[in-house]
Coordinates of C-alpha atoms in Angstrom, one line a residue:
M588 CA -25.2 20.4 2.5
S589 CA -23.6 20.9 5.9
T590 CA -20.8 23.4 6.0
R591 CA -17.7 23.3 7.9
P592 CA -17.2 26.0 10.2
Q593 CA -13.7 28.4 9.0
L594 CA -10.8 27.8 11.5
N595 CA -8.7 30.2 11.7
P596 CA -5.0 29.1 11.0
R597 CA -3.6 29.7 14.7
T598 CA -5.8 28.3 16.7
R599 CA -5.5 25.1 18.6
R600 CA -7.6 22.6 17.8
S601 CA -8.8 19.8 20.2
P602 CA -8.0 16.1 19.2
S603 CA -11.6 14.5 18.5
P604 CA -12.4 10.7 17.1
S605 CA -11.9 9.9 13.8
P606 CA -15.2 9.9 12.3
S607 CA -17.2 7.1 10.9
P608 CA -17.0 6.2 7.2
S609 CA -20.6 6.8 7.0
A610 CA -20.2 10.5 8.6
N611 CA -18.3 11.6 5.2
P612 CA -20.2 9.9 2.8
N613 CA -19.0 12.4 -0.1
P614 CA -15.4 12.7 -0.4
S615 CA -13.9 16.9 -0.1
P616 CA -12.7 17.1 -4.4
R617 CA -8.7 16.7 -3.6
S618 CA -10.0 13.8 -2.1
R619 CA -12.2 12.2 -4.9
S620 CA -8.4 13.9 -6.8
R621 CA -6.9 11.3 -5.9
S622 CA -9.3 8.1 -6.6
M623 CA -7.8 4.9 -8.3
R624 CA -9.5 6.0 -11.4
T625 CA -7.9 9.2 -11.8
R626 CA -4.7 7.9 -9.7
L627 CA -4.6 4.5 -12.3
P628 CA -4.6 7.1 -15.8
V629 CA -1.8 8.8 -14.5
F630 CA 0.5 6.2 -13.1
V631 CA -0.2 4.0 -17.1
S632 CA 0.4 7.0 -18.2
V633 CA 3.9 8.4 -16.6
T634 CA 5.1 4.9 -17.6
L635 CA 3.9 5.1 -21.3
I636 CA 6.0 8.0 -21.2
L637 CA 8.9 7.1 -19.7
V638 CA 9.4 4.2 -21.4
C639 CA 8.4 6.1 -24.8
A640 CA 10.9 8.3 -23.5
A641 CA 13.8 5.1 -22.4
M642 CA 13.0 4.0 -26.2
A643 CA 12.9 7.1 -28.5
F644 CA 16.7 7.9 -26.2
T645 CA 17.3 3.8 -28.2
T646 CA 16.9 4.3 -31.5
A647 CA 17.6 7.2 -31.5
F648 CA 22.0 6.4 -30.0
V649 CA 21.8 3.0 -32.1
Q650 CA 20.1 4.9 -35.2
R651 CA 23.2 8.1 -34.3
A652 CA 26.0 5.3 -33.8
Y653 CA 24.6 3.1 -36.8
L654 CA 25.0 6.1 -39.3
M655 CA 28.2 7.9 -37.5
G656 CA 30.0 4.2 -38.3
D657 CA 28.8 4.4 -42.2
L658 CA 30.1 7.6 -41.7
D659 CA 33.6 6.6 -40.2
G660 CA 33.8 4.4 -43.0
R661 CA 33.3 6.7 -45.7
V662 CA 36.0 9.2 -44.7
T663 CA 38.9 5.9 -44.1
D664 CA 37.9 4.9 -47.0
A665 CA 38.0 8.7 -48.5
A666 CA 40.9 8.8 -46.8
A667 CA 42.5 5.8 -48.9
R668 CA 41.9 7.4 -51.7
S669 CA 43.5 10.5 -51.1
V670 CA 46.4 9.2 -50.4
V671 CA 46.4 6.8 -53.4
G672 CA 45.9 10.4 -55.0
A673 CA 48.2 12.1 -53.9
A674 CA 50.6 9.4 -54.8
L675 CA 49.4 9.6 -58.3
H676 CA 50.4 13.6 -58.6
P677 CA 53.4 13.5 -56.8
G678 CA 53.6 17.5 -57.6
R679 CA 54.5 20.0 -55.3
E680 CA 53.6 19.3 -51.9
D681 CA 51.0 21.7 -51.0
D682 CA 49.4 20.5 -54.5
L683 CA 46.0 19.6 -54.4
G684 CA 45.5 18.5 -57.8
F685 CA 44.2 15.1 -57.6
L686 CA 40.6 16.7 -56.2
A687 CA 40.5 17.9 -59.6
D688 CA 39.8 14.1 -61.5
H689 CA 36.4 13.4 -60.8
G690 CA 34.5 10.9 -58.9
H691 CA 35.0 13.0 -55.8
P692 CA 31.9 13.5 -53.4
S693 CA 30.7 16.8 -53.0
G694 CA 31.6 18.6 -49.5
L695 CA 35.0 16.2 -49.9
L696 CA 37.9 17.8 -47.5
A697 CA 41.0 17.2 -48.2
A698 CA 44.4 19.0 -46.8
R699 CA 47.8 18.1 -47.4
L700 CA 50.3 17.9 -44.2
D701 CA 53.6 18.5 -43.6
E702 CA 55.4 16.8 -41.3
D703 CA 54.9 18.2 -38.3
G704 CA 51.3 18.2 -39.3
G705 CA 50.2 20.7 -40.5
I706 CA 47.9 22.2 -43.3
L707 CA 50.0 22.8 -46.1
A708 CA 46.7 23.7 -48.7
A709 CA 44.0 22.2 -48.4
E710 CA 40.7 22.4 -50.5
V711 CA 36.6 21.6 -50.3
V712 CA 35.2 19.6 -52.8
R713 CA 31.9 21.8 -55.0
H714 CA 29.8 20.4 -57.0
D715 CA 30.1 21.8 -60.2
A716 CA 32.6 24.0 -59.7
A717 CA 36.7 23.9 -58.8
P718 CA 37.8 22.8 -55.7
K719 CA 37.2 25.8 -52.8
A720 CA 40.5 26.2 -50.7
L721 CA 39.6 26.9 -46.9
T722 CA 40.7 30.5 -46.0
T723 CA 42.9 30.3 -42.9
E724 CA 40.3 30.4 -40.3
Q725 CA 38.7 27.3 -41.6
T726 CA 42.9 25.3 -41.2
A727 CA 43.0 27.0 -38.0
V728 CA 40.5 24.6 -37.1
L729 CA 42.0 21.6 -38.4
S730 CA 45.3 22.4 -37.6
D731 CA 45.2 20.6 -33.3
I732 CA 44.8 17.0 -35.7
S733 CA 47.0 14.6 -35.3
M734 CA 48.2 11.7 -37.9
D735 CA 46.7 8.7 -36.1
G736 CA 43.7 7.5 -38.5
A737 CA 41.3 8.3 -35.3
K738 CA 38.4 10.1 -36.7
H739 CA 37.1 14.2 -34.8
T740 CA 34.6 15.8 -35.5
R741 CA 35.0 19.3 -36.6
T742 CA 32.6 22.5 -37.7
L743 CA 33.9 24.7 -40.2
P744 CA 33.1 28.3 -40.3
S745 CA 30.8 28.5 -43.6
L746 CA 31.4 25.1 -44.3
G747 CA 29.7 23.3 -41.7
T748 CA 30.7 19.8 -39.3
Y749 CA 32.7 17.5 -40.6
R750 CA 33.7 14.8 -39.5
V751 CA 37.9 14.4 -40.3
T752 CA 40.9 12.1 -39.8
A753 CA 45.1 12.1 -40.7
V754 CA 46.7 9.8 -42.3
E755 CA 50.3 9.0 -42.8
S756 CA 50.8 5.9 -45.9
G757 CA 54.9 6.1 -47.8
G758 CA 55.8 9.4 -46.9
V759 CA 52.3 11.0 -48.0
R760 CA 50.5 12.9 -45.8
V761 CA 46.7 14.1 -45.8
L762 CA 43.7 14.9 -43.8
T763 CA 40.4 13.7 -45.7
G764 CA 37.1 14.9 -43.9
L765 CA 32.9 14.1 -44.5
P766 CA 30.0 16.5 -44.1
M767 CA 28.1 15.5 -41.2
D768 CA 25.1 17.4 -42.7
D769 CA 23.5 14.5 -43.8
V770 CA 23.8 12.4 -41.0
Q771 CA 22.9 15.0 -37.9
H772 CA 19.9 15.6 -40.5
M773 CA 19.1 12.1 -40.7
I774 CA 18.7 12.2 -37.0
G775 CA 16.8 15.2 -36.1
A776 CA 14.1 13.9 -38.3
L777 CA 14.4 10.4 -36.6
V778 CA 13.9 11.9 -33.7
A779 CA 11.3 14.1 -34.8
A780 CA 9.6 11.3 -36.6
E781 CA 9.4 9.3 -33.0
A782 CA 8.9 12.0 -30.8
V783 CA 5.4 12.4 -33.0
V784 CA 5.0 9.0 -33.4
A785 CA 5.5 8.2 -29.1
V786 CA 2.5 11.5 -29.0
A787 CA -0.6 10.1 -31.3
G788 CA 0.8 6.7 -29.1
L789 CA 0.5 8.3 -25.8
A790 CA -3.1 10.3 -26.6
V791 CA -4.3 7.0 -28.1
A792 CA -2.2 4.8 -25.7
G793 CA -3.5 7.1 -22.2
C794 CA -7.6 7.9 -23.6
A795 CA -7.3 3.7 -23.8
C796 CA -6.4 3.4 -20.8
A797 CA -8.8 6.1 -18.5
V798 CA -11.6 4.1 -20.6
V799 CA -10.3 0.4 -20.1
I800 CA -9.9 1.3 -15.5
R801 CA -12.8 3.1 -15.3
R802 CA -14.8 0.0 -16.8
Q803 CA -13.1 -2.5 -14.8
L804 CA -13.6 -0.2 -11.7
R805 CA -16.9 -0.1 -11.9
P806 CA -17.4 -3.5 -10.4
L807 CA -15.4 -1.8 -8.3
G808 CA -17.4 0.9 -7.2
R809 CA -20.6 -0.5 -6.9
V810 CA -19.1 -3.0 -4.2
A811 CA -18.1 0.3 -2.6
A812 CA -21.4 1.9 -2.9
T813 CA -23.1 -1.6 -1.8
A814 CA -20.5 -0.6 1.1
A815 CA -21.6 2.8 2.0
Q816 CA -24.9 2.0 1.8
V817 CA -24.6 -1.3 4.6
S818 CA -22.5 1.4 7.0
R819 CA -25.7 4.1 6.5
A820 CA -27.9 0.7 7.6
P821 CA -29.1 0.8 11.1
L822 CA -27.9 -1.9 12.9
D823 CA -27.7 -1.2 16.2
R824 CA -31.3 -1.1 17.3
G825 CA -33.9 -3.2 15.2
E826 CA -34.7 -5.8 12.6
V827 CA -31.4 -6.4 10.7
T828 CA -33.1 -8.0 7.0
G829 CA -32.8 -7.2 3.5
L830 CA -29.4 -5.5 3.7
T831 CA -28.2 -4.3 0.1
R832 CA -25.6 -7.3 -1.6
V833 CA -22.9 -6.7 -4.2
P834 CA -25.1 -7.9 -7.7
A835 CA -23.7 -11.7 -9.0
S836 CA -22.1 -10.0 -12.1
D837 CA -19.5 -8.5 -8.8
T838 CA -19.2 -11.8 -6.9
N839 CA -17.0 -13.7 -10.0
S840 CA -13.7 -15.6 -8.1
R841 CA -11.3 -15.3 -11.1
S842 CA -11.1 -11.3 -10.5
E843 CA -10.1 -9.5 -7.1
I844 CA -12.8 -7.5 -7.8
G845 CA -15.4 -10.6 -7.5
Q846 CA -13.4 -11.6 -4.5
V847 CA -13.8 -8.5 -2.4
G848 CA -17.3 -8.7 -3.8
A849 CA -18.0 -12.3 -2.8
A850 CA -15.8 -11.1 0.8
L851 CA -18.3 -8.5 0.8
N852 CA -21.1 -10.9 0.9
R853 CA -20.1 -12.5 3.2
M854 CA -18.7 -10.5 5.8
I855 CA -23.0 -8.9 5.1
D856 CA -24.6 -12.3 5.5
H857 CA -23.2 -12.1 8.7
V858 CA -23.4 -9.1 10.2
E859 CA -27.3 -9.9 9.1
Y860 CA -26.7 -13.6 11.0
S861 CA -24.8 -11.3 14.3
A862 CA -27.8 -9.0 14.2
T863 CA -30.5 -11.8 14.0
A864 CA -28.7 -14.2 16.3
R865 CA -28.6 -10.4 18.8
Q866 CA -32.4 -9.5 18.4
R867 CA -32.9 -13.3 19.2
A868 CA -30.9 -13.4 22.3
E869 CA -33.1 -10.1 23.7
E870 CA -36.4 -11.6 22.7
S871 CA -34.5 -14.7 25.0
M872 CA -33.7 -13.1 27.3
R873 CA -37.0 -10.9 27.8
R874 CA -39.0 -14.0 27.4
F875 CA -36.5 -15.8 29.9
L876 CA -36.9 -12.5 32.5
S877 CA -41.0 -12.9 32.1
D878 CA -40.9 -16.2 32.9
A879 CA -39.1 -16.3 35.2
G880 CA -40.8 -13.3 37.5
H881 CA -43.4 -15.6 36.8
E882 CA -42.2 -19.0 38.3
L883 CA -41.2 -16.8 40.8
R884 CA -44.9 -15.5 41.3
T885 CA -46.4 -18.0 41.4
P886 CA -45.1 -19.9 44.6
L887 CA -45.1 -16.9 46.4
A888 CA -48.7 -16.3 45.2
S889 CA -49.2 -19.6 47.8
I890 CA -47.2 -19.0 50.0
A891 CA -48.7 -15.7 50.7
G892 CA -52.1 -16.7 50.5
Y893 CA -50.8 -19.6 53.1
A894 CA -49.4 -16.8 55.4
E895 CA -52.6 -15.5 55.4
L896 CA -54.7 -18.2 56.1
M897 CA -51.9 -19.2 58.7
N898 CA -52.7 -15.6 60.1
R899 CA -56.8 -16.4 61.0
G900 CA -56.5 -18.5 63.3
T901 CA -58.2 -21.3 61.7
G902 CA -57.4 -24.7 63.2
K903 CA -54.8 -27.0 63.7
T904 CA -55.5 -29.5 60.7
E905 CA -55.5 -26.2 58.6
S906 CA -52.5 -24.8 59.4
V907 CA -50.0 -27.5 59.2
L908 CA -51.5 -28.8 55.7
A909 CA -51.0 -25.0 55.4
W910 CA -47.1 -24.7 56.0
R911 CA -46.7 -27.7 54.4
R912 CA -48.0 -25.8 51.3
V913 CA -45.5 -23.2 52.1
S914 CA -42.8 -25.2 52.6
A915 CA -43.5 -27.6 49.5
E916 CA -43.6 -24.4 47.6
S917 CA -40.5 -22.6 49.0
A918 CA -38.6 -25.5 48.6
R919 CA -39.8 -25.3 44.3
M920 CA -39.2 -21.4 44.5
T921 CA -35.8 -22.8 46.2
G922 CA -35.2 -25.3 43.4
L923 CA -36.9 -22.4 40.7
V924 CA -33.8 -20.2 41.8
E925 CA -31.2 -22.7 41.9
D926 CA -31.8 -23.5 38.1
L927 CA -31.4 -19.9 37.8
L928 CA -28.2 -19.9 39.4
L929 CA -26.4 -22.3 38.0
L930 CA -27.8 -21.8 34.2
A931 CA -26.0 -18.3 34.8
R932 CA -23.0 -19.7 36.0
L933 CA -22.8 -21.8 32.8
D934 CA -23.2 -19.1 30.8
E935 CA -20.6 -17.5 32.3
G936 CA -17.9 -20.3 31.8
R937 CA -16.3 -20.8 35.0
P938 CA -14.0 -23.7 35.1
L939 CA -15.0 -27.0 36.4
Q940 CA -13.7 -28.6 39.8
S941 CA -12.7 -31.4 37.0
V942 CA -12.1 -34.9 38.5
E943 CA -12.6 -38.2 37.2
V944 CA -16.2 -39.2 37.6
D945 CA -17.9 -43.2 36.7
L946 CA -21.0 -42.4 35.1
A947 CA -22.0 -46.0 35.6
A948 CA -22.1 -46.1 39.1
V949 CA -23.1 -42.0 38.5
V950 CA -26.7 -43.1 36.8
V951 CA -27.1 -46.6 39.7
E952 CA -27.4 -43.8 42.8
A953 CA -30.2 -41.7 40.3
L954 CA -31.9 -44.2 39.0
W955 CA -32.2 -45.7 42.9
D956 CA -33.4 -42.3 43.8
A957 CA -35.9 -41.1 41.0
R958 CA -37.8 -46.0 42.1
A959 CA -38.4 -44.0 45.2
S960 CA -39.8 -40.8 44.1
G961 CA -41.6 -42.4 41.5
G962 CA -42.5 -46.2 42.8
G963 CA -45.6 -46.6 39.8
H964 CA -43.0 -46.1 36.9
N965 CA -41.1 -49.7 35.7
W966 CA -37.2 -48.4 36.5
Q967 CA -34.6 -50.6 34.8
L968 CA -30.6 -50.3 34.2
E969 CA -29.5 -51.4 31.1
L970 CA -24.7 -51.7 30.5
C971 CA -22.9 -52.2 28.1
L972 CA -18.7 -51.5 29.1
D973 CA -15.9 -52.7 27.1
A974 CA -14.2 -50.4 29.0
E975 CA -14.2 -48.2 32.0
P976 CA -16.8 -45.4 32.5
L977 CA -14.3 -42.8 33.1
V978 CA -15.5 -39.4 32.2
G979 CA -13.2 -35.5 33.8
G980 CA -16.1 -33.7 34.7
D981 CA -18.3 -31.8 38.4
E982 CA -19.6 -34.9 40.0
R983 CA -22.2 -33.0 41.2
Q984 CA -23.3 -31.5 38.0
L985 CA -23.2 -34.7 36.0
H986 CA -25.5 -36.3 38.8
Q987 CA -27.9 -34.0 38.5
V988 CA -28.0 -34.4 33.9
V989 CA -29.2 -37.9 35.0
V990 CA -31.7 -37.0 37.8
N991 CA -33.6 -34.2 35.6
L992 CA -33.4 -37.0 32.7
L993 CA -35.1 -39.5 35.0
A994 CA -37.2 -36.7 36.4
N995 CA -38.0 -35.2 32.9
A996 CA -39.1 -38.8 32.2
R997 CA -41.2 -40.1 35.1
V998 CA -43.4 -35.8 35.9
H999 CA -44.3 -36.4 32.3
T1000 CA -45.4 -40.4 31.9
P1001 CA -48.1 -41.4 33.3
A1002 CA -48.0 -44.9 35.8
G1003 CA -47.0 -47.7 34.7
T1004 CA -44.6 -46.7 32.3
T1005 CA -41.5 -48.2 31.4
I1006 CA -37.9 -46.2 32.1
V1007 CA -34.7 -47.4 31.5
A1008 CA -31.6 -46.0 32.0
T1009 CA -28.4 -47.0 30.0
V1010 CA -24.4 -46.3 30.3
E1011 CA -22.1 -47.2 26.8
A1012 CA -18.9 -47.4 27.3
R1013 CA -17.2 -48.9 24.3
H1014 CA -13.0 -49.1 23.6
A1015 CA -11.6 -45.1 22.1
G1016 CA -15.3 -43.2 22.3
P1017 CA -16.9 -41.6 23.3
V1018 CA -19.9 -42.7 27.2
V1019 CA -22.8 -42.4 26.3
V1020 CA -26.4 -42.5 28.6
R1021 CA -29.5 -43.3 27.8
V1022 CA -32.8 -42.4 29.2
R1023 CA -35.7 -44.3 26.9
D1024 CA -40.1 -44.3 28.3
D1025 CA -42.9 -45.8 26.4
G1026 CA -45.1 -43.1 27.8
P1027 CA -46.6 -40.7 25.3
G1028 CA -44.3 -39.3 23.6
I1029 CA -42.9 -35.5 23.5
P1030 CA -44.4 -33.4 20.2
R1031 CA -42.9 -33.3 16.5
A1032 CA -43.6 -29.1 16.8
L1033 CA -41.4 -29.3 19.5
L1034 CA -39.1 -31.3 19.5
P1035 CA -36.3 -28.1 18.0
T1036 CA -37.0 -26.1 21.5
V1037 CA -36.9 -28.6 24.3
F1038 CA -34.0 -27.5 25.9
E1039 CA -34.8 -23.6 25.8
R1040 CA -34.8 -22.5 28.9
F1041 CA -38.8 -22.7 30.4
T1042 CA -39.9 -24.8 27.6
R1043 CA -42.8 -27.4 28.8
A1044 CA -44.4 -30.3 27.2
D1045 CA -47.8 -30.5 29.8
A1046 CA -50.4 -30.7 26.8
S1047 CA -48.4 -33.9 26.0
R1048 CA -47.1 -36.1 28.3
T1049 CA -49.2 -36.8 31.0
R1050 CA -48.2 -36.1 33.9
A1051 CA -48.6 -38.6 37.4
D1052 CA -51.7 -37.6 39.3
G1053 CA -51.6 -35.0 42.0
M1054 CA -47.3 -34.0 40.1
E1055 CA -46.5 -30.6 40.4
G1056 CA -46.1 -28.6 37.1
G1057 CA -41.8 -28.0 36.6
S1058 CA -40.3 -25.1 35.6
G1059 CA -39.4 -25.8 31.9
L1060 CA -36.1 -25.5 33.5
G1061 CA -34.4 -29.4 33.4
L1062 CA -33.7 -30.2 30.4
A1063 CA -31.7 -26.6 29.9
V1064 CA -29.9 -27.1 33.2
V1065 CA -29.0 -30.5 30.8
A1066 CA -27.5 -29.2 27.0
A1067 CA -26.1 -26.9 29.6
I1068 CA -23.9 -28.8 32.4
T1069 CA -23.5 -31.5 28.8
A1070 CA -22.4 -28.4 26.8
V1071 CA -19.6 -27.9 29.8
H1072 CA -18.3 -31.0 29.4
G1073 CA -17.9 -31.1 26.4
G1074 CA -20.2 -33.4 25.1
R1075 CA -23.6 -33.0 23.1
I1076 CA -27.8 -34.3 24.0
A1077 CA -29.8 -35.6 21.7
V1078 CA -33.6 -36.6 21.9
Q1079 CA -35.3 -38.7 19.3
S1080 CA -39.4 -39.3 19.8
E1081 CA -42.3 -40.7 18.9
S1082 CA -45.7 -42.5 20.6
G1083 CA -44.5 -45.1 22.6
R1084 CA -40.7 -44.6 22.7
T1085 CA -38.6 -41.0 24.0
E1086 CA -34.8 -41.6 24.4
F1087 CA -32.9 -39.0 25.7
T1088 CA -28.7 -38.9 25.0
V1089 CA -26.3 -38.2 26.4
E1090 CA -23.2 -38.5 24.9
L1091 CA -19.4 -37.8 27.0
P1092 CA -15.6 -37.9 26.2
S1093 CA -13.6 -40.9 28.2
A1094 CA -11.9 -39.7 30.6
A1095 CA -9.3 -42.6 29.8
E1096 CA -9.0 -45.8 27.7
G1097 CA -9.9 -48.8 29.9
H1098 CA -10.2 -52.4 28.7
A1099 CA -12.4 -55.0 28.6
H1100 CA -13.1 -56.4 32.1
D1101 CA -15.8 -58.7 34.2
R1102 CA -18.7 -56.1 34.8
P1103 CA -22.2 -56.6 35.1
T1104 CA -23.7 -56.4 31.7
G1105 CA -27.2 -56.4 29.9
L1106 CA -30.6 -54.9 31.8
V1107 CA -30.8 -55.2 35.9
P1108 CA -34.4 -54.4 37.4
M1109 CA -34.0 -51.9 39.5
N1110 CA -38.0 -52.2 40.7
S1111 CA -36.9 -55.1 43.6
P1112 CA -35.5 -53.8 46.9

């Protein structure tokens, strides 16, 4: 376990790059305490507490308003009865004899008032006893209540809190009140019960939420563990295969975690594919360099051998032959280097010098040149033109495409083989060039790699007598040029028929015209 050095708080630390995710796989206790497994239960608990508190406050407020309304109604009724009772006992103004009648609730407070609202007499009804007069201190608390029928809350010493009102009717002025102890006790009991229920409910809900959240987050933990394991894999070297995947049970698209798991699996697939493609590219580059070195070494060795032969001072005939071979090998090496440079330029994606090119004219020119080089073959041209065979691109490169396809057919087929070059142009469609021969064909196992660099088919397609072996770059150059021009190339081959097809986007839609259509033999002078 690595330890971190203790730093002086006053020591200024130099900035350093942030560590990668795999550099600190074990988070600190502080970061763990802030994990989603902790934050979610805390957030839910706080929310529940706030909701329960709001509900308890609202319930207590509504219940208190209801109880106070009921109490005020009873106070109003008691005041009305007191007015009637005082009117039925018209004795002295300070006489409260009506309180002696039965039917008054225990704790009822009544007082007779003068014209100015002063208290003349005040008594409180007691249970199983005669009413008791209020003391001076107690009546002083009630002295400021006006006779408007409004309800007031007063706390009387030794009696408690009362809800009182003062009314006047028919010259009778009374003050009446009822104790609030029952209401207060009921509200307190209600609040206590709600608190107990809320605490118990919060405890149960908190535990349930913690359990449910932890269970629901287990897939996310497995996804995170998979991501951490992949991040520790050595992706910068070697073969990258067999990376851990998120289990299928954690990739359900109906849940967010499942969507994350599925996306992580797709990313891992992409990483593996990219790493495999990179490794293949590296292997292809190494093979390319090895093959290029071998191809260059062969003509160089021939040039060196013939140069040595010329230095020995042999006869004139041998010197002329040696010089011819030196020239031929130099030309071969020059062509190889030019092909390599062209492929490098195409790989760099350099912009084309685009002009309108008539593919029919290009094919005709290339076919005449091929006939001059390989007179032992039967060369034919076929035109199927319903529109102008115009494409946009580099004319020299497009000419090289046709030349390479014709040279490939000529080199890999015996004399007497028929080679047909076809140009097709339709309305609103690509311009197509086909090169077909009736030679021995390409082995099925070689077809997937026929357009790769330094691929050879010497063993299957018979070479013309005395023909030098190719470098294996001709078809690779054709494929690269076609791709740069936005086209595509395909090959179909079987014994007795091999056909290469190049499709290029048309430069503009043409119209029907009178151009030669059909099979045109190219062997006649």
